[in-house]
Amino acid sequence: MKKLLLLPLMLLSLVLPAACGESGDDPAPSGGHPGQPETPGGNEGGDPGETSLKIGITVGSRTITATMEDNAAARDFLSRLLLEVTLSDYSNAEKIFYPSPALTTSKVARGCTPAPGDITIYVPWGNVAIFYKNGSRSNDLIRIGRIDGNGIEALSIPGSLSVRIERQRRETPENNSEQNPT
């Protein structure tokens, strides 16, 4: 009789955690919500945009979007937004600026061959570089994001550009319905 009762209890103990979405294999990020990336400083404000890895870069009247990587350097960058900076042309291949203080780069994987649209940090100088042409492989580059779609064309013009960089709100049913009423 004890064996008959023990079997259903064992099955229930296996099924119950799966039904609740707890696998035990994937610990929740520090924000406490499985499936959401960790955000700098937590999510104390409750703003749904705080967990988004999307940014908007406004050049003149045009805003292009980018998706940031989920690494310490990108999270440091995201924590500093809203930024208004001047991007200088460098080597006819990238637009750069120098954040102050320099972004966190320790314990972040280095090395990439930048392609148009890549957002990187050049570690020796501490500058952020947005490539609009292909670059050479460098072990001193850290990729922190990428321009979405073909938006890089807005940054491909010669000379310096004043831009505004801000975090984009995560799409939720609440803020999506405000923008697109049905």
PDB file of C-alpha atoms in Angstrom:
ATOM      1  CA  MET A   1       0.000   0.000   0.000  1.00  0.00           C
ATOM      2  CA  LYS A   2       2.841   2.402   0.846  1.00  0.00           C
ATOM      3  CA  LYS A   3       4.406   1.813  -2.576  1.00  0.00           C
ATOM      4  CA  LEU A   4       1.127   2.714  -4.289  1.00  0.00           C
ATOM      5  CA  LEU A   5       0.946   6.023  -2.401  1.00  0.00           C
ATOM      6  CA  LEU A   6       4.618   6.793  -2.939  1.00  0.00           C
ATOM      7  CA  LEU A   7       4.475   6.564  -6.758  1.00  0.00           C
ATOM      8  CA  PRO A   8       1.801   9.299  -7.252  1.00  0.00           C
ATOM      9  CA  LEU A   9       3.649  11.581  -4.802  1.00  0.00           C
ATOM     10  CA  MET A  10       6.893  11.138  -6.724  1.00  0.00           C
ATOM     11  CA  LEU A  11       5.166  11.908 -10.018  1.00  0.00           C
ATOM     12  CA  LEU A  12       3.493  14.957  -8.510  1.00  0.00           C
ATOM     13  CA  SER A  13       6.847  16.268  -7.235  1.00  0.00           C
ATOM     14  CA  LEU A  14       8.267  16.004 -10.766  1.00  0.00           C
ATOM     15  CA  VAL A  15       5.297  17.602 -12.549  1.00  0.00           C
ATOM     16  CA  LEU A  16       4.552  20.460 -10.140  1.00  0.00           C
ATOM     17  CA  PRO A  17       7.835  22.419 -10.600  1.00  0.00           C
ATOM     18  CA  ALA A  18       7.568  22.122 -14.406  1.00  0.00           C
ATOM     19  CA  ALA A  19       4.005  23.413 -14.327  1.00  0.00           C
ATOM     20  CA  CYS A  20       5.157  26.455 -12.360  1.00  0.00           C
ATOM     21  CA  GLY A  21       7.945  27.238 -14.825  1.00  0.00           C
ATOM     22  CA  GLU A  22      10.783  26.335 -12.449  1.00  0.00           C
ATOM     23  CA  SER A  23      13.356  24.164 -14.147  1.00  0.00           C
ATOM     24  CA  GLY A  24      16.192  24.700 -11.701  1.00  0.00           C
ATOM     25  CA  ASP A  25      18.609  24.798 -14.659  1.00  0.00           C
ATOM     26  CA  ASP A  26      18.163  28.491 -15.431  1.00  0.00           C
ATOM     27  CA  PRO A  27      18.380  30.760 -12.425  1.00  0.00           C
ATOM     28  CA  ALA A  28      16.399  33.955 -12.840  1.00  0.00           C
ATOM     29  CA  PRO A  29      18.432  37.082 -13.594  1.00  0.00           C
ATOM     30  CA  SER A  30      18.920  39.451 -10.670  1.00  0.00           C
ATOM     31  CA  GLY A  31      15.749  41.267 -11.706  1.00  0.00           C
ATOM     32  CA  GLY A  32      13.921  38.144 -10.574  1.00  0.00           C
ATOM     33  CA  HIS A  33      11.965  37.563 -13.782  1.00  0.00           C
ATOM     34  CA  PRO A  34      12.913  34.551 -15.895  1.00  0.00           C
ATOM     35  CA  GLY A  35      13.345  35.444 -19.560  1.00  0.00           C
ATOM     36  CA  GLN A  36      14.169  39.095 -18.888  1.00  0.00           C
ATOM     37  CA  PRO A  37      17.744  40.357 -19.098  1.00  0.00           C
ATOM     38  CA  GLU A  38      19.407  41.777 -16.012  1.00  0.00           C
ATOM     39  CA  THR A  39      19.313  45.544 -15.912  1.00  0.00           C
ATOM     40  CA  PRO A  40      21.734  47.946 -14.264  1.00  0.00           C
ATOM     41  CA  GLY A  41      20.485  49.085 -10.891  1.00  0.00           C
ATOM     42  CA  GLY A  42      17.590  46.626 -10.883  1.00  0.00           C
ATOM     43  CA  ASN A  43      14.080  47.677 -11.825  1.00  0.00           C
ATOM     44  CA  GLU A  44      13.097  49.804  -8.847  1.00  0.00           C
ATOM     45  CA  GLY A  45      11.115  52.289 -10.896  1.00  0.00           C
ATOM     46  CA  GLY A  46       8.910  49.636 -12.432  1.00  0.00           C
ATOM     47  CA  ASP A  47       9.325  51.210 -15.883  1.00  0.00           C
ATOM     48  CA  PRO A  48       8.760  48.454 -18.461  1.00  0.00           C
ATOM     49  CA  GLY A  49      11.393  50.076 -20.675  1.00  0.00           C
ATOM     50  CA  GLU A  50      14.139  49.455 -18.123  1.00  0.00           C
ATOM     51  CA  THR A  51      14.510  45.820 -19.159  1.00  0.00           C
ATOM     52  CA  SER A  52      14.707  46.544 -22.883  1.00  0.00           C
ATOM     53  CA  LEU A  53      17.994  46.056 -24.723  1.00  0.00           C
ATOM     54  CA  LYS A  54      16.758  48.388 -27.481  1.00  0.00           C
ATOM     55  CA  ILE A  55      18.053  51.915 -27.904  1.00  0.00           C
ATOM     56  CA  GLY A  56      17.088  54.747 -30.204  1.00  0.00           C
ATOM     57  CA  ILE A  57      19.702  56.952 -31.850  1.00  0.00           C
ATOM     58  CA  THR A  58      18.248  60.205 -33.111  1.00  0.00           C
ATOM     59  CA  VAL A  59      20.122  61.921 -35.944  1.00  0.00           C
ATOM     60  CA  GLY A  60      18.360  65.127 -36.962  1.00  0.00           C
ATOM     61  CA  SER A  61      14.711  64.176 -37.379  1.00  0.00           C
ATOM     62  CA  ARG A  62      15.388  60.453 -37.910  1.00  0.00           C
ATOM     63  CA  THR A  63      15.563  57.849 -35.136  1.00  0.00           C
ATOM     64  CA  ILE A  64      17.249  54.530 -35.808  1.00  0.00           C
ATOM     65  CA  THR A  65      17.158  51.616 -33.409  1.00  0.00           C
ATOM     66  CA  ALA A  66      19.818  49.253 -32.155  1.00  0.00           C
ATOM     67  CA  THR A  67      19.832  46.152 -30.011  1.00  0.00           C
ATOM     68  CA  MET A  68      22.426  46.015 -27.276  1.00  0.00           C
ATOM     69  CA  GLU A  69      24.307  42.897 -26.187  1.00  0.00           C
ATOM     70  CA  ASP A  70      23.634  41.378 -22.782  1.00  0.00           C
ATOM     71  CA  ASN A  71      27.094  41.907 -21.274  1.00  0.00           C
ATOM     72  CA  ALA A  72      28.528  44.107 -18.502  1.00  0.00           C
ATOM     73  CA  ALA A  73      29.860  46.752 -20.908  1.00  0.00           C
ATOM     74  CA  ALA A  74      26.509  47.123 -22.691  1.00  0.00           C
ATOM     75  CA  ARG A  75      24.624  47.243 -19.372  1.00  0.00           C
ATOM     76  CA  ASP A  76      26.979  50.014 -18.202  1.00  0.00           C
ATOM     77  CA  PHE A  77      26.268  51.899 -21.432  1.00  0.00           C
ATOM     78  CA  LEU A  78      22.501  51.434 -20.999  1.00  0.00           C
ATOM     79  CA  SER A  79      22.677  52.697 -17.416  1.00  0.00           C
ATOM     80  CA  ARG A  80      24.015  56.049 -18.665  1.00  0.00           C
ATOM     81  CA  LEU A  81      21.237  56.796 -21.106  1.00  0.00           C
ATOM     82  CA  LEU A  82      19.930  59.428 -22.055  1.00  0.00           C
ATOM     83  CA  LEU A  83      23.052  60.756 -23.806  1.00  0.00           C
ATOM     84  CA  GLU A  84      23.476  63.663 -26.180  1.00  0.00           C
ATOM     85  CA  VAL A  85      26.886  63.373 -27.841  1.00  0.00           C
ATOM     86  CA  THR A  86      28.810  64.395 -30.920  1.00  0.00           C
ATOM     87  CA  LEU A  87      30.004  61.469 -32.989  1.00  0.00           C
ATOM     88  CA  SER A  88      33.299  62.210 -34.729  1.00  0.00           C
ATOM     89  CA  ASP A  89      34.292  60.521 -37.953  1.00  0.00           C
ATOM     90  CA  TYR A  90      37.273  58.213 -37.559  1.00  0.00           C
ATOM     91  CA  SER A  91      39.181  56.628 -40.437  1.00  0.00           C
ATOM     92  CA  ASN A  92      36.217  57.011 -42.813  1.00  0.00           C
ATOM     93  CA  ALA A  93      34.789  53.816 -41.315  1.00  0.00           C
ATOM     94  CA  GLU A  94      33.324  54.599 -37.898  1.00  0.00           C
ATOM     95  CA  LYS A  95      31.726  57.265 -35.731  1.00  0.00           C
ATOM     96  CA  ILE A  96      33.222  57.568 -32.254  1.00  0.00           C
ATOM     97  CA  PHE A  97      32.763  59.312 -28.926  1.00  0.00           C
ATOM     98  CA  TYR A  98      34.441  59.082 -25.518  1.00  0.00           C
ATOM     99  CA  PRO A  99      32.127  58.343 -22.574  1.00  0.00           C
ATOM    100  CA  SER A 100      33.312  59.694 -19.254  1.00  0.00           C
ATOM    101  CA  PRO A 101      34.149  57.818 -17.182  1.00  0.00           C
ATOM    102  CA  ALA A 102      35.161  54.945 -19.452  1.00  0.00           C
ATOM    103  CA  LEU A 103      32.717  52.057 -19.708  1.00  0.00           C
ATOM    104  CA  THR A 104      33.204  48.825 -17.789  1.00  0.00           C
ATOM    105  CA  THR A 105      35.222  46.345 -19.841  1.00  0.00           C
ATOM    106  CA  SER A 106      36.558  43.908 -17.250  1.00  0.00           C
ATOM    107  CA  LYS A 107      35.307  40.330 -17.505  1.00  0.00           C
ATOM    108  CA  VAL A 108      33.791  41.017 -20.953  1.00  0.00           C
ATOM    109  CA  ALA A 109      34.853  38.902 -23.938  1.00  0.00           C
ATOM    110  CA  ARG A 110      37.099  40.829 -26.312  1.00  0.00           C
ATOM    111  CA  GLY A 111      37.771  40.446 -29.984  1.00  0.00           C
ATOM    112  CA  CYS A 112      35.647  40.983 -33.053  1.00  0.00           C
ATOM    113  CA  THR A 113      35.753  41.847 -36.721  1.00  0.00           C
ATOM    114  CA  PRO A 114      33.366  44.793 -36.939  1.00  0.00           C
ATOM    115  CA  ALA A 115      30.774  44.974 -39.694  1.00  0.00           C
ATOM    116  CA  PRO A 116      28.615  47.957 -40.661  1.00  0.00           C
ATOM    117  CA  GLY A 117      26.166  48.588 -37.835  1.00  0.00           C
ATOM    118  CA  ASP A 118      28.293  47.141 -35.021  1.00  0.00           C
ATOM    119  CA  ILE A 119      28.531  49.225 -31.839  1.00  0.00           C
ATOM    120  CA  THR A 120      31.807  48.546 -30.050  1.00  0.00           C
ATOM    121  CA  ILE A 121      34.200  49.763 -27.392  1.00  0.00           C
ATOM    122  CA  TYR A 122      37.860  50.158 -28.314  1.00  0.00           C
ATOM    123  CA  VAL A 123      39.398  49.225 -24.961  1.00  0.00           C
ATOM    124  CA  PRO A 124      42.810  51.002 -25.158  1.00  0.00           C
ATOM    125  CA  TRP A 125      41.216  54.391 -25.816  1.00  0.00           C
ATOM    126  CA  GLY A 126      37.883  53.803 -24.049  1.00  0.00           C
ATOM    127  CA  ASN A 127      35.849  55.128 -26.957  1.00  0.00           C
ATOM    128  CA  VAL A 128      32.553  53.871 -28.296  1.00  0.00           C
ATOM    129  CA  ALA A 129      32.731  53.221 -32.051  1.00  0.00           C
ATOM    130  CA  ILE A 130      29.772  52.690 -34.373  1.00  0.00           C
ATOM    131  CA  PHE A 131      31.058  51.147 -37.590  1.00  0.00           C
ATOM    132  CA  TYR A 132      29.486  52.183 -40.878  1.00  0.00           C
ATOM    133  CA  LYS A 133      32.054  50.248 -42.943  1.00  0.00           C
ATOM    134  CA  ASN A 134      33.807  46.930 -42.371  1.00  0.00           C
ATOM    135  CA  GLY A 135      36.702  47.072 -39.927  1.00  0.00           C
ATOM    136  CA  SER A 136      39.724  44.910 -39.254  1.00  0.00           C
ATOM    137  CA  ARG A 137      39.736  42.186 -36.629  1.00  0.00           C
ATOM    138  CA  SER A 138      40.925  43.478 -33.273  1.00  0.00           C
ATOM    139  CA  ASN A 139      41.323  41.770 -29.922  1.00  0.00           C
ATOM    140  CA  ASP A 140      40.840  45.210 -28.341  1.00  0.00           C
ATOM    141  CA  LEU A 141      37.239  45.609 -29.540  1.00  0.00           C
ATOM    142  CA  ILE A 142      34.202  44.626 -27.481  1.00  0.00           C
ATOM    143  CA  ARG A 143      30.887  44.426 -29.298  1.00  0.00           C
ATOM    144  CA  ILE A 144      28.145  46.008 -27.205  1.00  0.00           C
ATOM    145  CA  GLY A 145      25.357  46.282 -29.771  1.00  0.00           C
ATOM    146  CA  ARG A 146      24.205  46.405 -33.363  1.00  0.00           C
ATOM    147  CA  ILE A 147      22.139  48.875 -35.413  1.00  0.00           C
ATOM    148  CA  ASP A 148      18.869  47.235 -36.487  1.00  0.00           C
ATOM    149  CA  GLY A 149      18.068  46.826 -40.174  1.00  0.00           C
ATOM    150  CA  ASN A 150      19.635  49.310 -42.575  1.00  0.00           C
ATOM    151  CA  GLY A 151      19.611  52.232 -40.118  1.00  0.00           C
ATOM    152  CA  ILE A 152      23.390  52.611 -40.294  1.00  0.00           C
ATOM    153  CA  GLU A 153      22.987  54.720 -43.441  1.00  0.00           C
ATOM    154  CA  ALA A 154      21.934  57.636 -41.205  1.00  0.00           C
ATOM    155  CA  LEU A 155      25.414  57.625 -39.645  1.00  0.00           C
ATOM    156  CA  SER A 156      27.341  56.997 -42.872  1.00  0.00           C
ATOM    157  CA  ILE A 157      27.679  60.652 -43.850  1.00  0.00           C
ATOM    158  CA  PRO A 158      31.086  62.371 -43.594  1.00  0.00           C
ATOM    159  CA  GLY A 159      31.967  64.586 -40.638  1.00  0.00           C
ATOM    160  CA  SER A 160      30.697  64.922 -37.097  1.00  0.00           C
ATOM    161  CA  LEU A 161      27.087  64.312 -36.087  1.00  0.00           C
ATOM    162  CA  SER A 162      25.163  65.370 -33.010  1.00  0.00           C
ATOM    163  CA  VAL A 163      23.005  62.491 -31.783  1.00  0.00           C
ATOM    164  CA  ARG A 164      20.672  61.675 -28.934  1.00  0.00           C
ATOM    165  CA  ILE A 165      20.854  58.106 -27.593  1.00  0.00           C
ATOM    166  CA  GLU A 166      18.082  56.821 -25.370  1.00  0.00           C
ATOM    167  CA  ARG A 167      16.650  53.571 -24.168  1.00  0.00           C
ATOM    168  CA  GLN A 168      13.554  52.351 -25.966  1.00  0.00           C
ATOM    169  CA  ARG A 169      10.512  51.176 -24.068  1.00  0.00           C
ATOM    170  CA  ARG A 170       9.779  47.482 -24.100  1.00  0.00           C
ATOM    171  CA  GLU A 171       6.563  46.805 -25.987  1.00  0.00           C
ATOM    172  CA  THR A 172       3.819  45.737 -23.614  1.00  0.00           C
ATOM    173  CA  PRO A 173       0.083  45.444 -24.251  1.00  0.00           C
ATOM    174  CA  GLU A 174      -0.410  48.625 -22.185  1.00  0.00           C
ATOM    175  CA  ASN A 175       1.994  50.947 -24.041  1.00  0.00           C
ATOM    176  CA  ASN A 176       1.352  49.333 -27.428  1.00  0.00           C
ATOM    177  CA  SER A 177      -2.398  50.006 -27.170  1.00  0.00           C
ATOM    178  CA  GLU A 178      -1.727  53.671 -26.401  1.00  0.00           C
ATOM    179  CA  GLN A 179       0.297  54.060 -29.599  1.00  0.00           C
ATOM    180  CA  ASN A 180      -1.990  51.945 -31.785  1.00  0.00           C
ATOM    181  CA  PRO A 181      -5.567  52.186 -30.479  1.00  0.00           C
ATOM    182  CA  THR A 182      -7.867  49.501 -31.866  1.00  0.00           C
TER     183      THR A 182
END
